[in-house]
Structures are given as structure tokens and as C-alpha cells.
Amino acid sequence: MSGKNFKMLSNPFNLQNPVTVQILGICSALAVTVKLKPAIVMGLSVIVVTAFSNLVISWMRNSIPPRIRIIVQLVVVATMVILVDQVLRAFVYDVSKQLSVYVGLIITNCIIMGRLEAFAMGNKPWPSFIDGIGNGIGYAVILIVVATVRELFGSGTLLGFKIVPQAFFDAGYVNNGMMIMPTMALILVGVIIWIQRSYFKQLNEKE
Amino acid sequence: MRNFSNTYIYTFSIVMVVIVALLLSLAAMQLKPFQDKNIEVEKKQNILASVHINSTPVDAVDLYSKYITESFVLNNKGEKLEGTDAFTIDLKSELSKPASQRLLPVFVGTLDNGSKAYVVPLRGKGLWGPIWGYISLQPDMNTIYGTIFDHQGETPGLGAEITMDWFEKPFEGKTIFKDSTEFVSVKVLKGGAPDGDPHAVDGISGGTITSKALEAMLDTCLVQYKTYFLNNRQ
């Protein structure tokens, strides 16, 4: 993989992160991060959908009539999402029940439409595919970080396994009920943005 | 930017839609057997849970054939009907028929200690969408042995609490007949049930509409079996 392509893959992890820098896809980031497992599955689903819609749209980009391009993009994204939803229902039924409507709502996830418009419409298929994976991972990373904190402090477990020892509970420790609420996810995303911006000064707006 | 003729745009859309439709229907058909299997396993897990047998998606089918020893279909006069598999009955469509034409499934669980439990499916309307569940009765056809409830979209933390142990557990040991003949079902009371009331449990604070919907579901679903219960108590 060339240096340029690698940069395209790794940029969205940090300086171009879709969630913390571009503030896209916040809605689902709040909704599916109570437990780690749905967050991971949601992250994977978004990676698959962004990567393949970018690929398909980029491949068709010269034959798409500009006047109906948004409709075409929506059709492609919706097709991908329905396929992902069907596969989840067939093979990871319990997770697909937890994700419920949010898989369907990937269709409206701004990250995907944003990447299609900004990147796939003007670039070759392979770089677009890489860009899609990069942005999908950038989204998934934030989901996983938020979900790890929320599950650990909200339920005392990770991926369903008990992490906080029983002795703590016997000594009077209690799970933080706030962590279960979507509000806390928003606060956590805020904290991540804060840390990121104080560490990478170039993200701060000019005074 | 290239200019596209209207004919091109129409052809492009039509071809695209046809390809997408083919792709999606193919995927749906190929994956249907797996999805149906998941739904069947979940139903078996729910029926098992209502007689206090924990199962995982892996062992549910085996446990079901071990513990659920019999199932049959009744009409609302309590007579057994032949020729229909109780497991395949769709409660939603049954409830939309007139009462006298409904097919009423019963599942009989034989427990480790040899005693029996009679499982009846439930379905009703919650605040935001359907709620459903299973309730099992002891052989006296009066005392509740176990319950399990589920929902599609009740409010998390409020109505959605019907799936929690603290809500389901108090149903156990309640009775659905008063003075052994008058059907009263079980009430879900706002503000809490009085101590020792055999026909009521605590409602959910902030989840009153779901609580009342659940009470109505118990009443409408159980009353259909009244004749059968009265004639077959042991």
C-alpha cells in the first residue's frame, strides 16, 4: 500500500475522525454503546457499508447522472444496509435484536453520505474503498472506546464477562446508573473531543 | 460536468432499481431459513423460560424436546382440536378472529420432579408496539408457575422493565380464579399491590400504560381458556 493510501486509511482515526472532529454519526454512537458487543457489531457494519458503498459509487461515478446522484447514492447505501441487516438477522440474531432499528438507520448515517459526496464521486474505486474503511474504523474506534467505559462502569462487565470483582460490590461499590443513559455517552464523546483537542493543537479553531 | 439526456436518466434508474431488487430478493430468499430458525429457537427459549428452564440458543432445541412433552390446540369451549401444530400458530392472526374461531395453543412442560406446567402464550398492545409473553400454570390451572414477557419498543427504564426479573417474579404463586370459579386474572396495580393480595402485583412507576396493557393482555388471553382450566384442574 502506498504512503498516500495509508494516510487516507489512518487520517480518519485521529485528525479527520468522523465522530470527534467532523461530528457526524453522533446519534447512533449514543444509542448502541451501552454494551460493548453491539458497539463492535455496529462498528463492523458501518465499516462494511462505507467501504462497499464507496467502492460501488466510485466505480459508477462517471455514469451517474448528476441530477439524480443523491438518489443513486441512497439506493446503493440502502441496499448495503439491508444486506448487512439480513446477514445479522441470520447469523447473530441476539445482537441484531439489540441493535434493532439502528442497523436500518445506518442508511441515514451522515458519515456514509458525506464520504460518498466528498470522496467517492471524485476518486478511483481503490482509494475510495480505502477511504471508506478508514472512516468506518474511525467511527468504530470511538464507539468501542465509549462502549468500553459505559459497560465497565455501568454494568461492571465487558462483553458480558464480569470484570469488577464481587468483593468491590460487597464493600459497597455500585454500578453507575448514569452510564446506562444516552446522556452519558454524549458526555463521554465530549470528553474524548476535549482530550483530543488539547493534545493535537492543530484541531483548535483560530481565535 | 457531462450532460445526460432524460432518456438516459430514466433508463439508468430503471436498470439500477431492477438490479437492486434482484439482489435483495435473492439475499432474502437465501437467508430466510437461517432467520426462521433463529425465531423458532427464540420461541422455544421463551416457552422454556416460562417454566423456569434456562437455555442458550445452542441447547434450546434439545431442552425443548426434553421438557415440553406435549402441545395441543383448543377452541374457546375448551375442546381439543386435531390437525394443527400448536407451535406454528400465529397468535396475532388468531386474536384478530372472532372468539369462537380462534385456535388456542397450550404447551405442557414436564419438569424434573415429574410435575406438569401448562404454558399459554400471550399477546397484546403496549404503549409503542406489541408486547407478548408466556405464562405457565400449575396443574391446579389456577396458580401461576412462571411468566416471561417481552416487548418490541417500550420505553427503556419504564415500560421496558416488564422483561425484568423483579417484575416477572411476583407473578409466581398468584392465582387467576377467585373462590376457585370466578375468573379474575391478575391485576397490575399502580402504586403497588396490597400485601397478600393473591390476584395483584406491583405496577411499574412511570410505566403505567405498559402495566395496564400487560394486565389487559393477561385478561384477554387467559379468559379464552377459562372453560378448559375449570374442567381440567387437578
Short mmCIF file of C-alpha atoms in Angstrom, two decimals:
data_model
loop_
_atom_site.label_atom_id
_atom_site.label_comp_id
_atom_site.label_asym_id
_atom_site.label_seq_id
_atom_site.Cartn_x
_atom_site.Cartn_y
_atom_site.Cartn_z
CA MET A 1 0.00 0.00 0.00
CA SER A 2 1.43 3.35 -1.00
CA GLY A 3 2.08 6.11 1.54
CA LYS A 4 -0.78 8.20 0.20
CA ASN A 5 -3.24 5.37 0.55
CA PHE A 6 -2.02 4.61 4.05
CA LYS A 7 -2.51 8.23 5.02
CA MET A 8 -6.06 8.03 3.69
CA LEU A 9 -6.66 4.99 5.85
CA SER A 10 -5.13 6.37 9.02
CA ASN A 11 -6.21 10.01 8.87
CA PRO A 12 -9.81 9.32 9.94
CA PHE A 13 -8.56 7.58 13.09
CA ASN A 14 -7.43 10.84 14.55
CA LEU A 15 -7.14 14.20 12.78
CA GLN A 16 -10.06 13.60 10.42
CA ASN A 17 -12.11 11.42 12.77
CA PRO A 18 -15.72 11.44 11.56
CA VAL A 19 -17.21 11.44 15.07
CA THR A 20 -14.93 13.63 17.17
CA VAL A 21 -13.66 16.05 14.53
CA GLN A 22 -16.39 16.17 11.90
CA ILE A 23 -19.12 15.49 14.50
CA LEU A 24 -21.00 13.09 12.23
CA GLY A 25 -22.88 9.93 13.19
CA ILE A 26 -23.35 11.02 16.81
CA CYS A 27 -26.92 9.71 17.06
CA SER A 28 -26.07 6.04 16.65
CA ALA A 29 -22.89 6.49 18.68
CA LEU A 30 -25.09 7.39 21.65
CA ALA A 31 -27.66 4.69 21.10
CA VAL A 32 -25.67 1.49 20.69
CA THR A 33 -22.84 2.00 23.17
CA VAL A 34 -24.44 0.71 26.38
CA LYS A 35 -22.74 -2.65 25.85
CA LEU A 36 -19.50 -3.43 24.04
CA LYS A 37 -20.78 -6.24 21.81
CA PRO A 38 -23.45 -4.28 19.91
CA ALA A 39 -20.97 -1.42 19.56
CA ILE A 40 -18.43 -3.72 17.91
CA VAL A 41 -21.04 -5.22 15.59
CA MET A 42 -22.36 -1.75 14.73
CA GLY A 43 -18.80 -0.57 14.04
CA LEU A 44 -18.15 -3.53 11.75
CA SER A 45 -21.45 -2.98 9.94
CA VAL A 46 -20.61 0.67 9.29
CA ILE A 47 -17.11 -0.26 8.06
CA VAL A 48 -18.62 -2.74 5.60
CA VAL A 49 -21.29 -0.30 4.42
CA THR A 50 -18.99 2.73 3.98
CA ALA A 51 -16.29 0.69 2.25
CA PHE A 52 -18.56 -1.05 -0.23
CA SER A 53 -20.84 1.90 -0.98
CA ASN A 54 -17.72 3.99 -1.63
CA LEU A 55 -16.44 1.26 -3.93
CA VAL A 56 -19.67 0.89 -5.86
CA ILE A 57 -20.35 4.61 -6.19
CA SER A 58 -16.78 5.34 -7.24
CA TRP A 59 -16.97 2.58 -9.84
CA MET A 60 -20.21 4.06 -11.24
CA ARG A 61 -19.23 7.72 -10.73
CA ASN A 62 -18.83 8.60 -14.43
CA SER A 63 -22.15 7.10 -15.44
CA ILE A 64 -24.27 8.57 -12.64
CA PRO A 65 -26.35 11.49 -13.93
CA PRO A 66 -25.54 14.40 -11.54
CA ARG A 67 -29.19 15.37 -11.28
CA ILE A 68 -30.13 12.11 -9.56
CA ARG A 69 -26.82 11.34 -7.86
CA ILE A 70 -28.10 11.66 -4.29
CA ILE A 71 -30.93 9.23 -5.08
CA VAL A 72 -28.45 6.79 -6.62
CA GLN A 73 -26.20 7.08 -3.57
CA LEU A 74 -29.14 6.46 -1.26
CA VAL A 75 -30.20 3.38 -3.22
CA VAL A 76 -26.70 1.93 -3.03
CA VAL A 77 -26.34 2.66 0.70
CA ALA A 78 -29.81 1.31 1.45
CA THR A 79 -29.06 -1.90 -0.46
CA MET A 80 -25.85 -2.44 1.50
CA VAL A 81 -27.59 -1.76 4.80
CA ILE A 82 -30.44 -4.17 4.06
CA LEU A 83 -27.93 -6.87 3.11
CA VAL A 84 -26.00 -6.29 6.36
CA ASP A 85 -29.24 -6.35 8.35
CA GLN A 86 -30.34 -9.63 6.74
CA VAL A 87 -26.97 -11.25 7.42
CA LEU A 88 -27.00 -10.11 11.06
CA ARG A 89 -30.52 -11.47 11.50
CA ALA A 90 -29.46 -14.80 10.10
CA PHE A 91 -26.20 -15.28 11.98
CA VAL A 92 -26.07 -13.05 15.09
CA TYR A 93 -29.74 -12.87 16.00
CA ASP A 94 -29.35 -11.67 19.59
CA VAL A 95 -27.11 -8.77 18.58
CA SER A 96 -29.40 -7.81 15.72
CA LYS A 97 -32.25 -7.63 18.24
CA GLN A 98 -30.23 -5.29 20.46
CA LEU A 99 -29.25 -3.07 17.54
CA SER A 100 -32.88 -3.16 16.33
CA VAL A 101 -33.63 -0.01 14.35
CA TYR A 102 -30.10 1.34 14.43
CA VAL A 103 -28.88 -1.01 11.70
CA GLY A 104 -31.58 0.39 9.44
CA LEU A 105 -30.59 3.88 10.48
CA ILE A 106 -27.07 3.36 9.10
CA ILE A 107 -28.74 4.49 5.86
CA THR A 108 -29.06 7.97 7.30
CA ASN A 109 -25.63 7.95 8.94
CA CYS A 110 -24.07 11.20 7.76
CA ILE A 111 -20.59 9.67 7.60
CA ILE A 112 -21.56 7.47 4.69
CA MET A 113 -23.33 10.08 2.57
CA GLY A 114 -20.55 12.52 3.44
CA ARG A 115 -17.83 10.21 2.17
CA LEU A 116 -19.79 9.36 -0.97
CA GLU A 117 -20.28 13.01 -1.88
CA ALA A 118 -16.87 14.26 -0.78
CA PHE A 119 -14.68 11.40 -1.89
CA ALA A 120 -16.15 8.55 -3.90
CA MET A 121 -17.76 10.80 -6.54
CA GLY A 122 -14.34 12.17 -7.47
CA ASN A 123 -11.85 9.37 -6.90
CA LYS A 124 -10.94 5.96 -8.29
CA PRO A 125 -12.51 2.83 -6.77
CA TRP A 126 -9.50 1.51 -4.83
CA PRO A 127 -8.66 4.77 -2.96
CA SER A 128 -12.40 5.20 -2.29
CA PHE A 129 -12.59 1.71 -0.80
CA ILE A 130 -9.61 2.52 1.49
CA ASP A 131 -11.20 5.83 2.44
CA GLY A 132 -14.42 4.03 3.34
CA ILE A 133 -12.62 1.52 5.53
CA GLY A 134 -10.63 4.31 7.20
CA ASN A 135 -13.72 6.34 8.05
CA GLY A 136 -15.60 3.26 9.17
CA ILE A 137 -12.77 2.37 11.54
CA GLY A 138 -12.60 5.96 12.77
CA TYR A 139 -16.27 5.67 13.73
CA ALA A 140 -15.89 2.19 15.18
CA VAL A 141 -12.94 3.22 17.39
CA ILE A 142 -14.97 5.94 19.09
CA LEU A 143 -17.92 3.58 19.54
CA ILE A 144 -15.70 0.97 21.14
CA VAL A 145 -13.99 3.43 23.49
CA VAL A 146 -17.32 4.87 24.62
CA ALA A 147 -18.91 1.42 24.96
CA THR A 148 -15.96 0.08 26.97
CA VAL A 149 -16.27 2.89 29.54
CA ARG A 150 -20.06 2.64 29.67
CA GLU A 151 -20.22 -1.13 30.06
CA LEU A 152 -17.37 -1.25 32.59
CA PHE A 153 -18.78 1.42 34.89
CA GLY A 154 -22.46 0.96 34.07
CA SER A 155 -22.71 -2.82 34.36
CA GLY A 156 -19.32 -3.90 35.75
CA THR A 157 -18.79 -6.22 32.79
CA LEU A 158 -17.01 -6.25 29.43
CA LEU A 159 -18.50 -8.26 26.55
CA GLY A 160 -20.76 -9.79 29.20
CA PHE A 161 -17.90 -11.08 31.40
CA LYS A 162 -17.69 -9.83 34.95
CA ILE A 163 -14.71 -7.51 35.35
CA VAL A 164 -15.42 -5.67 38.58
CA PRO A 165 -14.84 -8.31 41.30
CA GLN A 166 -17.68 -9.26 43.62
CA ALA A 167 -15.56 -8.08 46.58
CA PHE A 168 -15.97 -4.50 45.37
CA PHE A 169 -19.75 -4.82 45.40
CA ASP A 170 -19.64 -6.41 48.85
CA ALA A 171 -17.57 -3.44 50.01
CA GLY A 172 -20.31 -1.06 48.89
CA TYR A 173 -19.35 -0.28 45.27
CA VAL A 174 -22.33 0.27 43.00
CA ASN A 175 -22.64 0.44 39.21
CA ASN A 176 -23.12 3.93 37.89
CA GLY A 177 -26.70 4.08 36.60
CA MET A 178 -25.93 7.28 34.68
CA MET A 179 -23.63 5.29 32.39
CA ILE A 180 -26.62 3.33 31.07
CA MET A 181 -28.30 6.54 29.91
CA PRO A 182 -27.59 8.04 26.44
CA THR A 183 -26.72 11.35 28.15
CA MET A 184 -23.53 9.84 29.50
CA ALA A 185 -22.47 8.76 26.01
CA LEU A 186 -22.73 12.35 24.86
CA ILE A 187 -20.64 13.50 27.83
CA LEU A 188 -18.06 10.80 27.10
CA VAL A 189 -17.84 11.80 23.44
CA GLY A 190 -17.38 15.37 24.68
CA VAL A 191 -14.55 14.27 26.98
CA ILE A 192 -12.86 12.42 24.11
CA ILE A 193 -13.10 15.53 21.92
CA TRP A 194 -11.65 17.62 24.75
CA ILE A 195 -8.69 15.30 25.29
CA GLN A 196 -8.05 15.07 21.56
CA ARG A 197 -8.12 18.82 21.07
CA SER A 198 -5.86 19.61 23.99
CA TYR A 199 -3.34 17.09 22.69
CA PHE A 200 -3.48 17.98 18.96
CA LYS A 201 -3.39 21.77 18.93
CA GLN A 202 -3.93 21.96 15.16
CA LEU A 203 -7.55 20.88 15.67
CA ASN A 204 -8.35 24.06 17.58
CA GLU A 205 -10.09 26.83 15.68
CA LYS A 206 -8.16 30.08 15.22
CA GLU A 207 -9.15 32.79 17.67
CA MET B 1 -20.00 18.25 -16.00
CA ARG B 2 -21.37 15.89 -18.60
CA ASN B 3 -24.92 16.41 -19.76
CA PHE B 4 -27.22 13.42 -19.59
CA SER B 5 -30.41 13.12 -21.60
CA ASN B 6 -33.70 12.41 -19.87
CA THR B 7 -33.90 9.04 -21.62
CA TYR B 8 -30.53 8.11 -20.15
CA ILE B 9 -31.62 9.15 -16.65
CA TYR B 10 -34.81 7.08 -16.86
CA THR B 11 -33.01 4.03 -18.26
CA PHE B 12 -30.29 4.36 -15.64
CA SER B 13 -32.84 4.47 -12.77
CA ILE B 14 -34.87 1.57 -14.11
CA VAL B 15 -31.85 -0.68 -14.64
CA MET B 16 -30.45 0.22 -11.23
CA VAL B 17 -33.71 -0.50 -9.43
CA VAL B 18 -34.15 -3.85 -11.18
CA ILE B 19 -30.62 -4.96 -10.30
CA VAL B 20 -31.05 -3.89 -6.68
CA ALA B 21 -34.41 -5.63 -6.42
CA LEU B 22 -32.97 -8.88 -7.81
CA LEU B 23 -30.03 -8.72 -5.44
CA LEU B 24 -32.15 -8.08 -2.38
CA SER B 25 -34.76 -10.73 -3.10
CA LEU B 26 -32.02 -13.27 -3.75
CA ALA B 27 -30.35 -12.46 -0.43
CA ALA B 28 -33.67 -12.54 1.44
CA MET B 29 -34.54 -15.95 -0.02
CA GLN B 30 -31.14 -17.46 0.72
CA LEU B 31 -31.07 -16.22 4.32
CA LYS B 32 -34.71 -16.96 5.17
CA PRO B 33 -34.13 -20.50 6.53
CA PHE B 34 -31.47 -19.23 8.97
CA GLN B 35 -33.68 -16.37 10.13
CA ASP B 36 -36.71 -18.62 10.62
CA LYS B 37 -34.56 -21.00 12.64
CA ASN B 38 -33.49 -18.13 14.94
CA ILE B 39 -37.09 -17.10 15.52
CA GLU B 40 -38.08 -20.70 16.26
CA VAL B 41 -35.22 -21.10 18.73
CA GLU B 42 -36.15 -17.86 20.46
CA LYS B 43 -39.76 -19.02 20.82
CA LYS B 44 -38.58 -22.31 22.31
CA GLN B 45 -36.31 -20.44 24.72
CA ASN B 46 -39.22 -18.27 25.82
CA ILE B 47 -41.52 -21.24 26.41
CA LEU B 48 -38.77 -22.96 28.40
CA ALA B 49 -38.11 -19.81 30.42
CA SER B 50 -41.77 -19.64 31.45
CA VAL B 51 -41.34 -23.00 33.19
CA HIS B 52 -38.05 -21.87 34.77
CA ILE B 53 -35.66 -23.71 32.48
CA ASN B 54 -32.71 -21.64 31.33
CA SER B 55 -31.48 -22.35 27.85
CA THR B 56 -28.99 -20.96 25.37
CA PRO B 57 -29.62 -20.70 21.62
CA VAL B 58 -27.42 -23.80 21.26
CA ASP B 59 -29.21 -26.21 23.60
CA ALA B 60 -32.75 -24.75 23.36
CA VAL B 61 -33.97 -27.26 20.76
CA ASP B 62 -32.77 -30.28 22.78
CA LEU B 63 -34.09 -28.92 26.06
CA TYR B 64 -37.41 -28.12 24.41
CA SER B 65 -37.93 -31.67 23.19
CA LYS B 66 -36.88 -32.97 26.61
CA TYR B 67 -39.11 -30.79 28.81
CA ILE B 68 -42.05 -29.74 26.62
CA THR B 69 -43.65 -33.14 26.34
CA GLU B 70 -46.99 -32.27 24.82
CA SER B 71 -48.72 -29.47 22.98
CA PHE B 72 -52.26 -29.18 21.70
CA VAL B 73 -54.78 -26.73 20.32
CA LEU B 74 -58.11 -25.82 21.90
CA ASN B 75 -61.15 -23.88 20.82
CA ASN B 76 -62.79 -21.45 23.21
CA LYS B 77 -65.12 -24.17 24.55
CA GLY B 78 -62.05 -25.99 25.84
CA GLU B 79 -62.28 -28.84 23.30
CA LYS B 80 -59.09 -30.21 21.78
CA LEU B 81 -58.79 -29.76 18.03
CA GLU B 82 -56.85 -32.15 15.86
CA GLY B 83 -54.68 -31.40 12.88
CA THR B 84 -52.91 -28.21 13.89
CA ASP B 85 -49.44 -27.91 15.37
CA ALA B 86 -49.64 -25.65 18.42
CA PHE B 87 -46.11 -24.38 17.84
CA THR B 88 -46.84 -22.89 14.42
CA ILE B 89 -49.93 -20.92 15.45
CA ASP B 90 -49.54 -17.18 14.96
CA LEU B 91 -51.21 -15.57 17.92
CA LYS B 92 -51.52 -12.20 16.24
CA SER B 93 -53.76 -13.51 13.48
CA GLU B 94 -55.74 -15.68 15.91
CA LEU B 95 -56.56 -12.67 18.09
CA SER B 96 -57.96 -10.82 15.10
CA LYS B 97 -60.56 -13.57 14.51
CA PRO B 98 -63.90 -13.77 16.35
CA ALA B 99 -63.51 -15.52 19.71
CA SER B 100 -65.34 -18.70 18.64
CA GLN B 101 -62.99 -19.36 15.71
CA ARG B 102 -59.69 -18.82 17.48
CA LEU B 103 -57.18 -21.62 17.80
CA LEU B 104 -55.71 -21.59 21.31
CA PRO B 105 -52.34 -23.29 21.79
CA VAL B 106 -51.26 -24.96 25.04
CA PHE B 107 -47.79 -26.34 25.74
CA VAL B 108 -47.30 -28.86 28.52
CA GLY B 109 -43.97 -28.95 30.30
CA THR B 110 -42.93 -31.95 32.38
CA LEU B 111 -40.45 -30.84 35.00
CA ASP B 112 -37.57 -32.74 36.56
CA ASN B 113 -39.68 -33.65 39.60
CA GLY B 114 -42.40 -35.10 37.36
CA SER B 115 -44.97 -32.37 37.93
CA LYS B 116 -46.54 -30.61 34.98
CA ALA B 117 -46.84 -26.97 33.97
CA TYR B 118 -49.28 -25.64 31.37
CA VAL B 119 -47.88 -22.86 29.19
CA VAL B 120 -50.17 -20.39 27.46
CA PRO B 121 -48.93 -17.74 25.02
CA LEU B 122 -49.92 -14.10 25.47
CA ARG B 123 -50.03 -11.16 23.13
CA GLY B 124 -51.25 -7.60 23.46
CA LYS B 125 -50.67 -3.97 22.61
CA GLY B 126 -48.20 -1.96 24.69
CA LEU B 127 -47.64 1.77 24.58
CA TRP B 128 -45.44 1.87 21.46
CA GLY B 129 -45.85 -1.55 19.92
CA PRO B 130 -46.76 -5.15 20.61
CA ILE B 131 -46.00 -6.86 23.90
CA TRP B 132 -46.08 -10.63 24.29
CA GLY B 133 -45.08 -13.40 26.61
CA TYR B 134 -45.78 -16.83 28.03
CA ILE B 135 -47.39 -17.76 31.30
CA SER B 136 -47.28 -21.19 32.90
CA LEU B 137 -49.83 -22.56 35.35
CA GLN B 138 -49.54 -25.33 37.89
CA PRO B 139 -51.76 -28.42 37.38
CA ASP B 140 -54.49 -26.82 39.51
CA MET B 141 -54.93 -24.48 36.47
CA ASN B 142 -55.13 -21.62 38.90
CA THR B 143 -51.73 -20.89 40.42
CA ILE B 144 -49.13 -19.18 38.22
CA TYR B 145 -45.91 -21.12 37.99
CA GLY B 146 -43.84 -18.74 35.89
CA THR B 147 -44.04 -15.88 33.41
CA ILE B 148 -41.89 -14.30 30.76
CA PHE B 149 -42.72 -11.06 28.99
CA ASP B 150 -41.14 -9.29 26.06
CA HIS B 151 -41.83 -6.21 24.00
CA GLN B 152 -40.84 -4.53 20.79
CA GLY B 153 -40.33 -0.90 21.70
CA GLU B 154 -41.50 0.03 25.19
CA THR B 155 -39.66 2.91 26.88
CA PRO B 156 -36.31 1.75 28.29
CA GLY B 157 -36.24 2.04 32.07
CA LEU B 158 -40.04 2.42 32.27
CA GLY B 159 -42.35 0.14 30.27
CA ALA B 160 -39.41 -1.99 29.11
CA GLU B 161 -38.98 -3.13 32.73
CA ILE B 162 -41.66 -5.79 32.11
CA THR B 163 -38.87 -8.06 30.93
CA MET B 164 -37.02 -7.77 34.26
CA ASP B 165 -36.96 -10.40 36.97
CA TRP B 166 -38.22 -8.01 39.63
CA PHE B 167 -41.40 -7.52 37.63
CA GLU B 168 -41.91 -11.10 36.45
CA LYS B 169 -41.06 -12.85 39.73
CA PRO B 170 -44.03 -11.56 41.81
CA PHE B 171 -46.48 -13.23 39.41
CA GLU B 172 -45.40 -16.62 40.69
CA GLY B 173 -47.88 -18.09 43.14
CA LYS B 174 -50.64 -15.63 42.24
CA THR B 175 -53.99 -17.17 41.34
CA ILE B 176 -56.24 -16.31 38.43
CA PHE B 177 -59.54 -17.61 39.88
CA LYS B 178 -61.27 -16.13 42.89
CA ASP B 179 -63.13 -18.59 45.14
CA SER B 180 -61.88 -21.20 42.64
CA THR B 181 -64.54 -20.47 39.98
CA GLU B 182 -64.69 -16.75 39.27
CA PHE B 183 -62.07 -15.68 36.70
CA VAL B 184 -60.32 -12.51 37.87
CA SER B 185 -56.89 -12.71 36.14
CA VAL B 186 -54.01 -10.83 37.78
CA LYS B 187 -54.11 -7.08 38.17
CA VAL B 188 -51.03 -4.88 37.75
CA LEU B 189 -51.63 -2.08 40.23
CA LYS B 190 -50.26 1.43 40.13
CA GLY B 191 -48.80 2.36 43.48
CA GLY B 192 -48.21 -1.27 44.39
CA ALA B 193 -50.39 -4.25 45.22
CA PRO B 194 -51.62 -4.68 48.83
CA ASP B 195 -49.64 -7.26 50.80
CA GLY B 196 -51.01 -10.74 50.41
CA ASP B 197 -53.42 -9.94 47.57
CA PRO B 198 -53.41 -13.19 45.57
CA HIS B 199 -54.67 -11.56 42.36
CA ALA B 200 -52.42 -8.49 42.02
CA VAL B 201 -48.80 -7.47 41.53
CA ASP B 202 -46.93 -4.15 41.68
CA GLY B 203 -47.09 -1.93 38.60
CA ILE B 204 -44.13 -0.01 37.21
CA SER B 205 -43.65 3.61 38.29
CA GLY B 206 -43.67 5.71 35.14
CA GLY B 207 -44.77 2.70 33.11
CA THR B 208 -48.46 2.78 33.89
CA ILE B 209 -49.68 2.45 30.30
CA THR B 210 -47.49 -0.59 29.70
CA SER B 211 -48.53 -2.04 33.08
CA LYS B 212 -52.19 -1.64 32.22
CA ALA B 213 -51.61 -3.05 28.73
CA LEU B 214 -49.98 -6.08 30.28
CA GLU B 215 -52.90 -6.52 32.65
CA ALA B 216 -55.30 -6.35 29.70
CA MET B 217 -53.17 -8.85 27.77
CA LEU B 218 -53.31 -11.33 30.65
CA ASP B 219 -57.04 -10.91 30.96
CA THR B 220 -57.95 -11.22 27.26
CA CYS B 221 -55.60 -14.11 26.59
CA LEU B 222 -56.33 -16.16 29.71
CA VAL B 223 -60.11 -15.75 29.73
CA GLN B 224 -60.29 -17.67 26.44
CA TYR B 225 -59.01 -20.75 28.24
CA LYS B 226 -61.43 -20.39 31.16
CA THR B 227 -63.60 -23.40 30.31
CA TYR B 228 -60.59 -25.62 29.74
CA PHE B 229 -58.99 -24.52 33.01
CA LEU B 230 -62.17 -25.13 35.01
CA ASN B 231 -62.76 -28.58 33.50
CA ASN B 232 -59.22 -29.88 33.73
CA ARG B 233 -57.92 -28.82 37.11
CA GLN B 234 -56.17 -31.46 39.13
#
